[in-house]
Amino acid sequence: MSETSGPNASINDCEDCLAPAEAFSVVANETRLAILEALWQAPERPVSFSDLRREVDMRDSAQFNYHLQQLTDHFVVQTDAGYDFRQAGKNVVQAVLAGSFNQRPHVDPIDLDEECTACGATLRASYRDETLGVECLDCGKSHGRYPFPPGGLNDRTDDEVMEAFNQRVRHLHCLAADGVCHECNGKMDTTITHDAEDLLELQVRVDHRCQQCHHQLYSAVGLSLLDESEVVTFHRDHGVDLCTKPYWALGWCVSDEFTTVLSEDPWKIQVTIPLDDERLRVTLDGDLAVLDTERVAGTAAADATAEPST
Ligand SMILES: [Zn+2]
Ligand SMILES: [Zn+2]
């Protein structure tokens, strides 16, 4: 990356890089994509010129060589032992495998076993515009809609798609909270928003925004707690494996009903997780770092009367 890059850099700013339009034009060719795919499929790399040509099945050696040279040095590197990937070449293959460029899949809605955290009715997952979302069929409450590249739908049953989606959502938010954009690896900012009711019906909400590509991710505060050791232990003590539990089945992950703002400057937020006859109170700061946890006896109803959610 050249020094011109930064939060306000344009995608055309990098002086040492191939211009994006030029890079796309280089790979916008069936033979060149076939060469990259053959490299990807090869049991071992580097791959010799003749092996690569045989895999791509092109008789005309000169023509094959022409296309291979177009990919060298930006996407492919030539060594004494043959041809290997540069990272940009791998990225092209991965983007094609992820399916964003060429797949427009239709997926039938999936009825889920879990119930709406607000009204108890059936939840349904639907796929559109490369995002998967979980919504209540009755009250319409959104239980989150997040990016899910079409490649994730291949070779998976409905149950497996939902399992993969659950894991992906957890990891997207984990990465974002750690300051890394999953789209471009840029710096991700985390802010708490209070009194904004427009997104996900949350008055208290976590907003992650990438400084570089401006990708945004929203969630309830509780969603950031799924990997927190005290929270995991609390659930294990009550016979719940939080690693495999779908996040949309957990009210404190998809609504702010269990969230109390203790202070706004500095941010101090409490998420109260009810389970059987016990509650876990988790206090977080504005960066979603856990400040304190406390187990208290009693049901959620008792807590709600004593401390109405703000
Ligand atoms: Zn509902
Ligand atoms: Zn980004």
GROMACS .gro file of C-alpha atoms and ligand atoms in nm:
model
  312
    1MET     CA    1   0.000   0.000   0.000
    2SER     CA    2   0.135   0.340  -0.085
    3GLU     CA    3   0.132   0.626   0.160
    4THR     CA    4  -0.158   0.794  -0.010
    5SER     CA    5  -0.392   0.535   0.135
    6GLY     CA    6  -0.587   0.622   0.447
    7PRO     CA    7  -0.939   0.670   0.568
    8ASN     CA    8  -1.018   0.910   0.284
    9ALA     CA    9  -0.817   0.740   0.010
   10SER     CA   10  -0.998   0.656  -0.311
   11ILE     CA   11  -0.975   0.305  -0.452
   12ASN     CA   12  -0.767   0.450  -0.736
   13ASP     CA   13  -0.507   0.615  -0.509
   14CYS     CA   14  -0.257   0.331  -0.467
   15GLU     CA   15   0.041   0.417  -0.691
   16ASP     CA   16   0.208   0.072  -0.687
   17CYS     CA   17  -0.116  -0.112  -0.756
   18LEU     CA   18  -0.272  -0.213  -1.084
   19ALA     CA   19  -0.567   0.024  -1.141
   20PRO     CA   20  -0.889  -0.157  -1.044
   21ALA     CA   21  -1.043  -0.122  -1.391
   22GLU     CA   22  -0.726  -0.260  -1.548
   23ALA     CA   23  -0.713  -0.548  -1.298
   24PHE     CA   24  -1.073  -0.646  -1.377
   25SER     CA   25  -1.010  -0.625  -1.752
   26VAL     CA   26  -0.710  -0.860  -1.718
   27VAL     CA   27  -0.918  -1.134  -1.556
   28ALA     CA   28  -1.233  -1.072  -1.764
   29ASN     CA   29  -1.145  -1.357  -1.997
   30GLU     CA   30  -1.252  -1.724  -1.994
   31THR     CA   31  -0.903  -1.861  -2.060
   32ARG     CA   32  -0.740  -1.652  -1.787
   33LEU     CA   33  -1.004  -1.751  -1.536
   34ALA     CA   34  -0.953  -2.114  -1.644
   35ILE     CA   35  -0.579  -2.075  -1.579
   36LEU     CA   36  -0.644  -1.938  -1.230
   37GLU     CA   37  -0.890  -2.219  -1.163
   38ALA     CA   38  -0.640  -2.481  -1.284
   39LEU     CA   39  -0.381  -2.336  -1.046
   40TRP     CA   40  -0.637  -2.351  -0.766
   41GLN     CA   41  -0.726  -2.714  -0.840
   42ALA     CA   42  -0.364  -2.827  -0.879
   43PRO     CA   43  -0.261  -3.081  -0.611
   44GLU     CA   44   0.073  -2.903  -0.581
   45ARG     CA   45   0.208  -2.564  -0.677
   46PRO     CA   46   0.411  -2.434  -0.857
   47VAL     CA   47   0.266  -2.592  -1.171
   48SER     CA   48   0.474  -2.632  -1.487
   49PHE     CA   49   0.374  -2.457  -1.810
   50SER     CA   50   0.289  -2.787  -1.981
   51ASP     CA   51   0.081  -2.920  -1.690
   52LEU     CA   52  -0.109  -2.594  -1.668
   53ARG     CA   53  -0.176  -2.593  -2.042
   54ARG     CA   54  -0.298  -2.955  -2.029
   55GLU     CA   55  -0.538  -2.872  -1.744
   56VAL     CA   56  -0.679  -2.571  -1.929
   57ASP     CA   57  -0.698  -2.790  -2.239
   58MET     CA   58  -0.568  -2.536  -2.487
   59ARG     CA   59  -0.383  -2.675  -2.789
   60ASP     CA   60  -0.239  -2.350  -2.914
   61SER     CA   61   0.071  -2.304  -2.701
   62ALA     CA   62   0.139  -1.950  -2.818
   63GLN     CA   63  -0.214  -1.838  -2.742
   64PHE     CA   64  -0.203  -2.008  -2.403
   65ASN     CA   65   0.129  -1.840  -2.330
   66TYR     CA   66  -0.016  -1.501  -2.425
   67HIS     CA   67  -0.297  -1.533  -2.169
   68LEU     CA   68  -0.064  -1.667  -1.902
   69GLN     CA   69   0.170  -1.371  -1.954
   70GLN     CA   70  -0.122  -1.130  -1.909
   71LEU     CA   71  -0.176  -1.277  -1.560
   72THR     CA   72   0.195  -1.253  -1.471
   73ASP     CA   73   0.311  -1.077  -1.243
   74HIS     CA   74   0.003  -0.933  -1.081
   75PHE     CA   75  -0.209  -1.246  -1.041
   76VAL     CA   76   0.043  -1.521  -1.107
   77VAL     CA   77   0.416  -1.546  -1.044
   78GLN     CA   78   0.664  -1.741  -1.257
   79THR     CA   79   0.944  -1.926  -1.077
   80ASP     CA   80   1.204  -2.177  -1.196
   81ALA     CA   81   0.969  -2.455  -1.084
   82GLY     CA   82   0.665  -2.322  -1.269
   83TYR     CA   83   0.369  -2.094  -1.197
   84ASP     CA   84   0.215  -2.005  -0.863
   85PHE     CA   85  -0.043  -1.762  -0.726
   86ARG     CA   86   0.010  -1.414  -0.611
   87GLN     CA   87  -0.247  -1.315  -0.347
   88ALA     CA   88  -0.448  -1.116  -0.605
   89GLY     CA   89  -0.491  -1.433  -0.812
   90LYS     CA   90  -0.618  -1.626  -0.511
   91ASN     CA   91  -0.857  -1.340  -0.433
   92VAL     CA   92  -1.007  -1.366  -0.781
   93VAL     CA   93  -1.070  -1.740  -0.742
   94GLN     CA   94  -1.214  -1.694  -0.394
   95ALA     CA   95  -1.446  -1.419  -0.516
   96VAL     CA   96  -1.572  -1.648  -0.793
   97LEU     CA   97  -1.618  -1.935  -0.543
   98ALA     CA   98  -1.804  -1.704  -0.301
   99GLY     CA   99  -2.046  -1.650  -0.587
  100SER     CA  100  -2.104  -1.275  -0.560
  101PHE     CA  101  -2.010  -1.206  -0.921
  102ASN     CA  102  -2.202  -1.473  -1.104
  103GLN     CA  103  -2.467  -1.630  -0.883
  104ARG     CA  104  -2.817  -1.500  -0.826
  105PRO     CA  105  -2.960  -1.789  -0.630
  106HIS     CA  106  -3.324  -1.827  -0.540
  107VAL     CA  107  -3.377  -1.980  -0.199
  108ASP     CA  108  -3.717  -2.080  -0.067
  109PRO     CA  109  -3.794  -1.934   0.278
  110ILE     CA  110  -3.691  -2.161   0.564
  111ASP     CA  111  -3.926  -2.209   0.861
  112LEU     CA  112  -3.722  -2.232   1.181
  113ASP     CA  113  -3.770  -2.440   1.496
  114GLU     CA  114  -3.707  -2.145   1.723
  115GLU     CA  115  -3.985  -1.905   1.827
  116CYS     CA  116  -4.005  -1.527   1.799
  117THR     CA  117  -3.844  -1.369   2.106
  118ALA     CA  118  -4.119  -1.106   2.111
  119CYS     CA  119  -4.443  -1.301   2.054
  120GLY     CA  120  -4.361  -1.673   2.039
  121ALA     CA  121  -4.481  -1.723   1.680
  122THR     CA  122  -4.291  -1.905   1.404
  123LEU     CA  123  -3.967  -1.754   1.274
  124ARG     CA  124  -3.880  -1.768   0.907
  125ALA     CA  125  -3.548  -1.712   0.733
  126SER     CA  126  -3.542  -1.551   0.388
  127TYR     CA  127  -3.265  -1.486   0.138
  128ARG     CA  128  -3.237  -1.173  -0.074
  129ASP     CA  129  -2.960  -0.961  -0.219
  130GLU     CA  130  -2.690  -1.184  -0.070
  131THR     CA  131  -2.825  -1.139   0.281
  132LEU     CA  132  -3.005  -1.386   0.504
  133GLY     CA  133  -3.259  -1.251   0.749
  134VAL     CA  134  -3.471  -1.399   1.027
  135GLU     CA  135  -3.819  -1.253   1.081
  136CYS     CA  136  -4.131  -1.333   1.278
  137LEU     CA  137  -4.422  -1.444   1.058
  138ASP     CA  138  -4.673  -1.298   1.302
  139CYS     CA  139  -4.548  -0.973   1.457
  140GLY     CA  140  -4.285  -0.905   1.190
  141LYS     CA  141  -4.002  -0.847   1.436
  142SER     CA  142  -3.663  -0.867   1.265
  143HIS     CA  143  -3.415  -1.101   1.430
  144GLY     CA  144  -3.133  -0.966   1.215
  145ARG     CA  145  -3.042  -0.958   0.844
  146TYR     CA  146  -2.677  -1.002   0.760
  147PRO     CA  147  -2.453  -1.064   0.456
  148PHE     CA  148  -2.428  -1.429   0.351
  149PRO     CA  149  -2.243  -1.481   0.020
  150PRO     CA  150  -2.423  -1.718  -0.221
  151GLY     CA  151  -2.129  -1.963  -0.210
  152GLY     CA  152  -2.244  -2.045   0.145
  153LEU     CA  153  -2.565  -2.198   0.008
  154ASN     CA  154  -2.385  -2.466  -0.196
  155ASP     CA  155  -2.391  -2.828  -0.074
  156ARG     CA  156  -2.578  -2.738   0.245
  157THR     CA  157  -2.919  -2.847   0.368
  158ASP     CA  158  -3.150  -2.578   0.511
  159ASP     CA  159  -3.039  -2.672   0.863
  160GLU     CA  160  -2.676  -2.650   0.762
  161VAL     CA  161  -2.730  -2.310   0.596
  162MET     CA  162  -2.882  -2.178   0.919
  163GLU     CA  163  -2.599  -2.325   1.128
  164ALA     CA  164  -2.343  -2.163   0.900
  165PHE     CA  165  -2.535  -1.833   0.912
  166ASN     CA  166  -2.544  -1.844   1.293
  167GLN     CA  167  -2.167  -1.896   1.313
  168ARG     CA  168  -2.103  -1.633   1.050
  169VAL     CA  169  -2.310  -1.365   1.225
  170ARG     CA  170  -2.127  -1.430   1.552
  171HIS     CA  171  -1.790  -1.401   1.383
  172LEU     CA  172  -1.881  -1.092   1.178
  173HIS     CA  173  -1.972  -0.906   1.496
  174CYS     CA  174  -1.673  -1.038   1.687
  175LEU     CA  175  -1.438  -0.919   1.413
  176ALA     CA  176  -1.617  -0.583   1.388
  177ALA     CA  177  -1.597  -0.530   1.765
  178ASP     CA  178  -1.223  -0.602   1.738
  179GLY     CA  179  -1.198  -0.319   1.483
  180VAL     CA  180  -1.159  -0.521   1.163
  181CYS     CA  181  -1.392  -0.495   0.860
  182HIS     CA  182  -1.479  -0.839   0.721
  183GLU     CA  183  -1.534  -0.692   0.375
  184CYS     CA  184  -1.202  -0.513   0.322
  185ASN     CA  185  -0.998  -0.559   0.642
  186GLY     CA  186  -1.014  -0.181   0.700
  187LYS     CA  187  -1.052  -0.015   1.039
  188MET     CA  188  -1.397  -0.060   1.190
  189ASP     CA  189  -1.539   0.190   1.440
  190THR     CA  190  -1.787   0.089   1.708
  191THR     CA  191  -2.043   0.333   1.842
  192ILE     CA  192  -2.341   0.296   2.071
  193THR     CA  193  -2.663   0.460   1.954
  194HIS     CA  194  -2.948   0.540   2.188
  195ASP     CA  195  -3.301   0.646   2.090
  196ALA     CA  196  -3.272   0.551   1.724
  197GLU     CA  197  -3.569   0.332   1.655
  198ASP     CA  198  -3.538   0.295   1.281
  199LEU     CA  199  -3.306  -0.003   1.252
  200LEU     CA  200  -3.387  -0.351   1.386
  201GLU     CA  201  -3.640  -0.184   1.621
  202LEU     CA  202  -3.362  -0.120   1.871
  203GLN     CA  203  -3.351   0.191   2.087
  204VAL     CA  204  -3.009   0.092   2.218
  205ARG     CA  205  -2.797  -0.034   1.934
  206VAL     CA  206  -2.438  -0.110   1.841
  207ASP     CA  207  -2.324   0.038   1.508
  208HIS     CA  208  -2.004  -0.083   1.345
  209ARG     CA  209  -1.879   0.122   1.048
  210CYS     CA  210  -1.571   0.067   0.832
  211GLN     CA  211  -1.359   0.380   0.777
  212GLN     CA  212  -1.234   0.244   0.445
  213CYS     CA  213  -1.526   0.081   0.257
  214HIS     CA  214  -1.807   0.226   0.476
  215HIS     CA  215  -1.957  -0.120   0.530
  216GLN     CA  216  -2.197  -0.110   0.827
  217LEU     CA  217  -2.322  -0.370   1.070
  218TYR     CA  218  -2.589  -0.318   1.338
  219SER     CA  219  -2.691  -0.527   1.633
  220ALA     CA  220  -2.830  -0.539   1.983
  221VAL     CA  221  -2.564  -0.493   2.251
  222GLY     CA  222  -2.609  -0.853   2.371
  223LEU     CA  223  -2.486  -1.004   2.045
  224SER     CA  224  -2.131  -0.905   2.136
  225LEU     CA  225  -2.149  -1.123   2.448
  226LEU     CA  226  -2.186  -1.463   2.282
  227ASP     CA  227  -1.817  -1.547   2.324
  228GLU     CA  228  -1.775  -1.384   2.664
  229SER     CA  229  -1.646  -1.649   2.904
  230GLU     CA  230  -1.874  -1.555   3.198
  231VAL     CA  231  -2.176  -1.564   2.969
  232VAL     CA  232  -2.073  -1.899   2.819
  233THR     CA  233  -2.015  -2.045   3.169
  234PHE     CA  234  -2.348  -1.911   3.297
  235HIS     CA  235  -2.529  -2.089   3.013
  236ARG     CA  236  -2.327  -2.409   3.056
  237ASP     CA  237  -2.426  -2.413   3.425
  238HIS     CA  238  -2.787  -2.408   3.306
  239GLY     CA  239  -2.730  -2.682   3.048
  240VAL     CA  240  -2.717  -2.453   2.742
  241ASP     CA  241  -2.431  -2.476   2.492
  242LEU     CA  242  -2.400  -2.116   2.374
  243CYS     CA  243  -2.161  -2.211   2.091
  244THR     CA  244  -2.432  -2.393   1.898
  245LYS     CA  245  -2.742  -2.205   2.020
  246PRO     CA  246  -2.888  -1.993   1.737
  247TYR     CA  247  -2.845  -1.627   1.826
  248TRP     CA  248  -3.202  -1.552   1.705
  249ALA     CA  249  -3.344  -1.769   1.983
  250LEU     CA  250  -3.187  -1.545   2.248
  251GLY     CA  251  -3.396  -1.239   2.332
  252TRP     CA  252  -3.099  -1.050   2.474
  253CYS     CA  253  -2.916  -1.088   2.138
  254VAL     CA  254  -3.194  -0.953   1.917
  255SER     CA  255  -3.379  -0.696   2.128
  256ASP     CA  256  -3.294  -0.424   2.378
  257GLU     CA  257  -3.559  -0.540   2.623
  258PHE     CA  258  -3.280  -0.676   2.845
  259THR     CA  259  -3.054  -0.373   2.802
  260THR     CA  260  -3.032  -0.081   3.046
  261VAL     CA  261  -2.829   0.232   2.980
  262LEU     CA  262  -2.663   0.319   3.312
  263SER     CA  263  -2.472   0.619   3.179
  264GLU     CA  264  -2.407   0.780   2.839
  265ASP     CA  265  -2.088   0.973   2.914
  266PRO     CA  266  -1.895   0.757   2.951
  267TRP     CA  267  -2.107   0.473   2.816
  268LYS     CA  268  -2.207   0.213   3.070
  269ILE     CA  269  -2.460  -0.041   2.955
  270GLN     CA  270  -2.604  -0.339   3.140
  271VAL     CA  271  -2.739  -0.650   2.968
  272THR     CA  272  -2.941  -0.878   3.196
  273ILE     CA  273  -2.958  -1.238   3.077
  274PRO     CA  274  -3.239  -1.442   3.233
  275LEU     CA  275  -3.209  -1.819   3.253
  276ASP     CA  276  -3.433  -2.043   3.467
  277ASP     CA  277  -3.431  -1.891   3.817
  278GLU     CA  278  -3.115  -1.690   3.777
  279ARG     CA  279  -2.996  -1.381   3.592
  280LEU     CA  280  -2.653  -1.273   3.478
  281ARG     CA  281  -2.596  -0.899   3.472
  282VAL     CA  282  -2.316  -0.790   3.240
  283THR     CA  283  -2.193  -0.431   3.240
  284LEU     CA  284  -2.013  -0.304   2.928
  285ASP     CA  285  -1.840   0.018   2.823
  286GLY     CA  286  -1.876   0.203   2.490
  287ASP     CA  287  -1.619  -0.025   2.324
  288LEU     CA  288  -1.822  -0.330   2.430
  289ALA     CA  289  -1.555  -0.431   2.680
  290VAL     CA  290  -1.704  -0.612   2.980
  291LEU     CA  291  -1.653  -0.409   3.300
  292ASP     CA  292  -1.836  -0.633   3.541
  293THR     CA  293  -2.054  -0.944   3.567
  294GLU     CA  294  -2.286  -1.044   3.850
  295ARG     CA  295  -2.516  -1.340   3.905
  296VAL     CA  296  -2.841  -1.271   4.087
  297ALA     CA  297  -3.121  -1.502   4.191
  298GLY     CA  298  -3.474  -1.440   4.066
  299THR     CA  299  -3.665  -1.431   3.739
  300ALA     CA  300  -3.654  -1.173   3.462
  301ALA     CA  301  -4.004  -1.050   3.546
  302ALA     CA  302  -3.890  -0.935   3.890
  303ASP     CA  303  -3.603  -0.745   3.731
  304ALA     CA  304  -3.822  -0.581   3.469
  305THR     CA  305  -4.055  -0.439   3.737
  306ALA     CA  306  -3.769  -0.310   3.947
  307GLU     CA  307  -3.567  -0.160   3.662
  308PRO     CA  308  -3.766  -0.067   3.355
  309SER     CA  309  -3.554  -0.072   3.039
  310THR     CA  310  -3.463   0.274   2.909
  311ZN      ZN  311  -4.322  -1.222   1.675
  312ZN      ZN  312  -1.436  -0.226   0.499
   0.00000   0.00000   0.00000
